[in-house]
Amino acid sequence: VHDNVAYALQVTGGTRRDIRDKVPDILRLTGLSTKLHNYPDQLSGGEQQRVSVARAFVNHPPLLLADEPTGNLDPETSIGIMQLLYRINRAGTTMIVATHDNVMVDKMRRRVIELREGRVVRDERAGRYRLDESTREFAARLRSDPPSDPLTW
């Protein structure tokens, strides 16, 4: 875990002192300080996700893009990941979270920008996740059997 997070500092020109100072701090923030010497296969899915967040945030970027950060996680772990991202946002980093996790979006009640075919179709300050008719139709089509000619599907 330590080396995984330290790598992000190394490749961006961080010094040994940066690594010594910053890695323990970010591991404390992410709740991973007791996993310092663990390998990925010794971590739960949520812990692996937090390592990814720690690695992304260790350089304190002005913007962090999280693509499906709660995908494949149980609800309790998902809440922990979103709380961590919220704390990072409160520390001054702009967060862009791309997700299909409607429960999490509804609980967070943060700004929601909905895109459809590459265009912004909704921008709400304390938004909720909405399934409109076209989304329902698309989901139904995904669940249906594909036609024999995949090029016409």
mmCIF file of C-alpha atoms in Angstrom, residues 39-150:
data_model
loop_
_atom_site.group_PDB
_atom_site.id
_atom_site.type_symbol
_atom_site.label_atom_id
_atom_site.label_comp_id
_atom_site.label_asym_id
_atom_site.label_seq_id
_atom_site.Cartn_x
_atom_site.Cartn_y
_atom_site.Cartn_z
ATOM 1 C CA TYR A 39 -0.287 -6.149 -0.806
ATOM 2 C CA PRO A 40 -3.383 -5.687 -2.998
ATOM 3 C CA ASP A 41 -4.492 -9.312 -2.612
ATOM 4 C CA GLN A 42 -4.539 -8.791 1.163
ATOM 5 C CA LEU A 43 -7.064 -5.939 0.925
ATOM 6 C CA SER A 44 -10.838 -5.896 0.609
ATOM 7 C CA GLY A 45 -12.467 -4.283 -2.419
ATOM 8 C CA GLY A 46 -13.226 -1.155 -0.408
ATOM 9 C CA GLU A 47 -9.649 -0.937 0.844
ATOM 10 C CA GLN A 48 -8.346 -1.312 -2.711
ATOM 11 C CA GLN A 49 -10.662 1.498 -3.773
ATOM 12 C CA ARG A 50 -9.349 3.691 -0.942
ATOM 13 C CA VAL A 51 -5.773 2.988 -2.067
ATOM 14 C CA SER A 52 -6.782 4.274 -5.510
ATOM 15 C CA VAL A 53 -8.232 7.414 -3.951
ATOM 16 C CA ALA A 54 -5.108 7.896 -1.806
ATOM 17 C CA ARG A 55 -2.840 7.532 -4.843
ATOM 18 C CA ALA A 56 -4.949 10.005 -6.823
ATOM 19 C CA PHE A 57 -5.091 12.560 -4.005
ATOM 20 C CA VAL A 58 -1.556 12.361 -2.575
ATOM 21 C CA ASN A 59 -0.399 15.210 -4.846
ATOM 22 C CA HIS A 60 -3.431 17.343 -3.864
ATOM 23 C CA PRO A 61 -4.679 17.918 -7.416
ATOM 24 C CA PRO A 62 -7.100 20.776 -8.016
ATOM 25 C CA LEU A 63 -9.464 18.341 -9.799
ATOM 26 C CA LEU A 64 -10.164 14.659 -9.182
ATOM 27 C CA LEU A 65 -12.239 12.561 -11.589
ATOM 28 C CA ALA A 66 -13.784 9.448 -10.045
ATOM 29 C CA ASP A 67 -15.304 7.049 -12.576
ATOM 30 C CA GLU A 68 -17.776 4.705 -10.847
ATOM 31 C CA PRO A 69 -16.012 4.910 -7.461
ATOM 32 C CA THR A 70 -18.666 2.763 -5.788
ATOM 33 C CA GLY A 71 -18.954 0.158 -8.531
ATOM 34 C CA ASN A 72 -18.837 -3.438 -7.239
ATOM 35 C CA LEU A 73 -18.849 -2.326 -3.594
ATOM 36 C CA ASP A 74 -21.390 -3.142 -0.907
ATOM 37 C CA PRO A 75 -23.606 -0.262 0.307
ATOM 38 C CA GLU A 76 -21.684 0.332 3.545
ATOM 39 C CA THR A 77 -18.318 0.453 1.770
ATOM 40 C CA SER A 78 -19.823 2.715 -0.900
ATOM 41 C CA ILE A 79 -20.865 5.190 1.776
ATOM 42 C CA GLY A 80 -17.327 5.173 3.180
ATOM 43 C CA ILE A 81 -15.828 5.885 -0.254
ATOM 44 C CA MET A 82 -18.261 8.737 -0.881
ATOM 45 C CA GLN A 83 -17.569 10.191 2.577
ATOM 46 C CA LEU A 84 -13.861 10.112 1.756
ATOM 47 C CA LEU A 85 -14.446 11.880 -1.571
ATOM 48 C CA TYR A 86 -16.605 14.435 0.247
ATOM 49 C CA ARG A 87 -13.767 15.140 2.732
ATOM 50 C CA ILE A 88 -11.343 15.567 -0.163
ATOM 51 C CA ASN A 89 -13.785 18.005 -1.762
ATOM 52 C CA ARG A 90 -14.076 19.947 1.504
ATOM 53 C CA ALA A 91 -10.261 20.200 1.534
ATOM 54 C CA GLY A 92 -10.449 22.181 -1.717
ATOM 55 C CA THR A 93 -10.271 19.621 -4.519
ATOM 56 C CA THR A 94 -13.020 19.793 -7.136
ATOM 57 C CA MET A 95 -14.629 16.369 -7.543
ATOM 58 C CA ILE A 96 -16.270 15.052 -10.685
ATOM 59 C CA VAL A 97 -17.949 11.728 -10.012
ATOM 60 C CA ALA A 98 -19.348 9.721 -12.908
ATOM 61 C CA THR A 99 -21.761 7.123 -11.558
ATOM 62 C CA HIS A 100 -24.871 5.078 -12.158
ATOM 63 C CA ASP A 101 -25.324 4.590 -8.394
ATOM 64 C CA ASN A 102 -28.727 6.252 -8.050
ATOM 65 C CA VAL A 103 -28.968 5.499 -4.315
ATOM 66 C CA MET A 104 -25.684 7.272 -3.620
ATOM 67 C CA VAL A 105 -26.591 10.263 -5.798
ATOM 68 C CA ASP A 106 -29.931 10.606 -4.009
ATOM 69 C CA LYS A 107 -28.284 10.399 -0.569
ATOM 70 C CA MET A 108 -25.514 12.898 -1.344
ATOM 71 C CA ARG A 109 -27.828 15.591 -2.773
ATOM 72 C CA ARG A 110 -24.916 17.375 -4.412
ATOM 73 C CA ARG A 111 -24.749 19.046 -7.803
ATOM 74 C CA VAL A 112 -25.904 16.694 -10.560
ATOM 75 C CA ILE A 113 -25.069 17.276 -14.201
ATOM 76 C CA GLU A 114 -26.745 14.820 -16.547
ATOM 77 C CA LEU A 115 -25.277 14.201 -19.972
ATOM 78 C CA ARG A 116 -27.097 12.601 -22.874
ATOM 79 C CA GLU A 117 -25.344 11.942 -26.165
ATOM 80 C CA GLY A 118 -22.524 14.257 -25.104
ATOM 81 C CA ARG A 119 -24.778 17.186 -24.207
ATOM 82 C CA VAL A 120 -25.738 18.623 -20.836
ATOM 83 C CA VAL A 121 -29.475 18.058 -20.422
ATOM 84 C CA ARG A 122 -29.742 18.855 -16.714
ATOM 85 C CA ASP A 123 -27.733 20.764 -14.113
ATOM 86 C CA GLU A 124 -29.186 20.841 -10.593
ATOM 87 C CA ARG A 125 -27.521 22.229 -7.476
ATOM 88 C CA ALA A 126 -28.889 19.612 -5.042
ATOM 89 C CA GLY A 127 -29.970 17.098 -7.623
ATOM 90 C CA ARG A 128 -31.323 13.616 -7.542
ATOM 91 C CA TYR A 129 -30.804 10.708 -9.884
ATOM 92 C CA ARG A 130 -33.699 10.398 -12.297
ATOM 93 C CA LEU A 131 -34.511 7.666 -14.739
ATOM 94 C CA ASP A 132 -36.323 9.236 -17.641
ATOM 95 C CA GLU A 133 -38.227 7.274 -20.257
ATOM 96 C CA SER A 134 -35.317 7.122 -22.703
ATOM 97 C CA THR A 135 -33.046 5.708 -19.992
ATOM 98 C CA ARG A 136 -35.640 3.066 -19.107
ATOM 99 C CA GLU A 137 -35.973 2.130 -22.772
ATOM 100 C CA PHE A 138 -32.205 1.899 -23.130
ATOM 101 C CA ALA A 139 -31.928 -0.297 -20.022
ATOM 102 C CA ALA A 140 -34.667 -2.588 -21.338
ATOM 103 C CA ARG A 141 -32.862 -2.856 -24.660
ATOM 104 C CA LEU A 142 -29.634 -3.785 -22.898
ATOM 105 C CA ARG A 143 -31.418 -6.580 -21.030
ATOM 106 C CA SER A 144 -33.037 -7.961 -24.194
ATOM 107 C CA ASP A 145 -31.430 -10.543 -26.434
ATOM 108 C CA PRO A 146 -29.255 -8.975 -29.140
ATOM 109 C CA PRO A 147 -30.442 -9.425 -32.727
ATOM 110 C CA SER A 148 -28.768 -12.006 -34.935
ATOM 111 C CA ASP A 149 -27.052 -9.232 -36.906
ATOM 112 C CA PRO A 150 -25.106 -7.190 -34.323
#
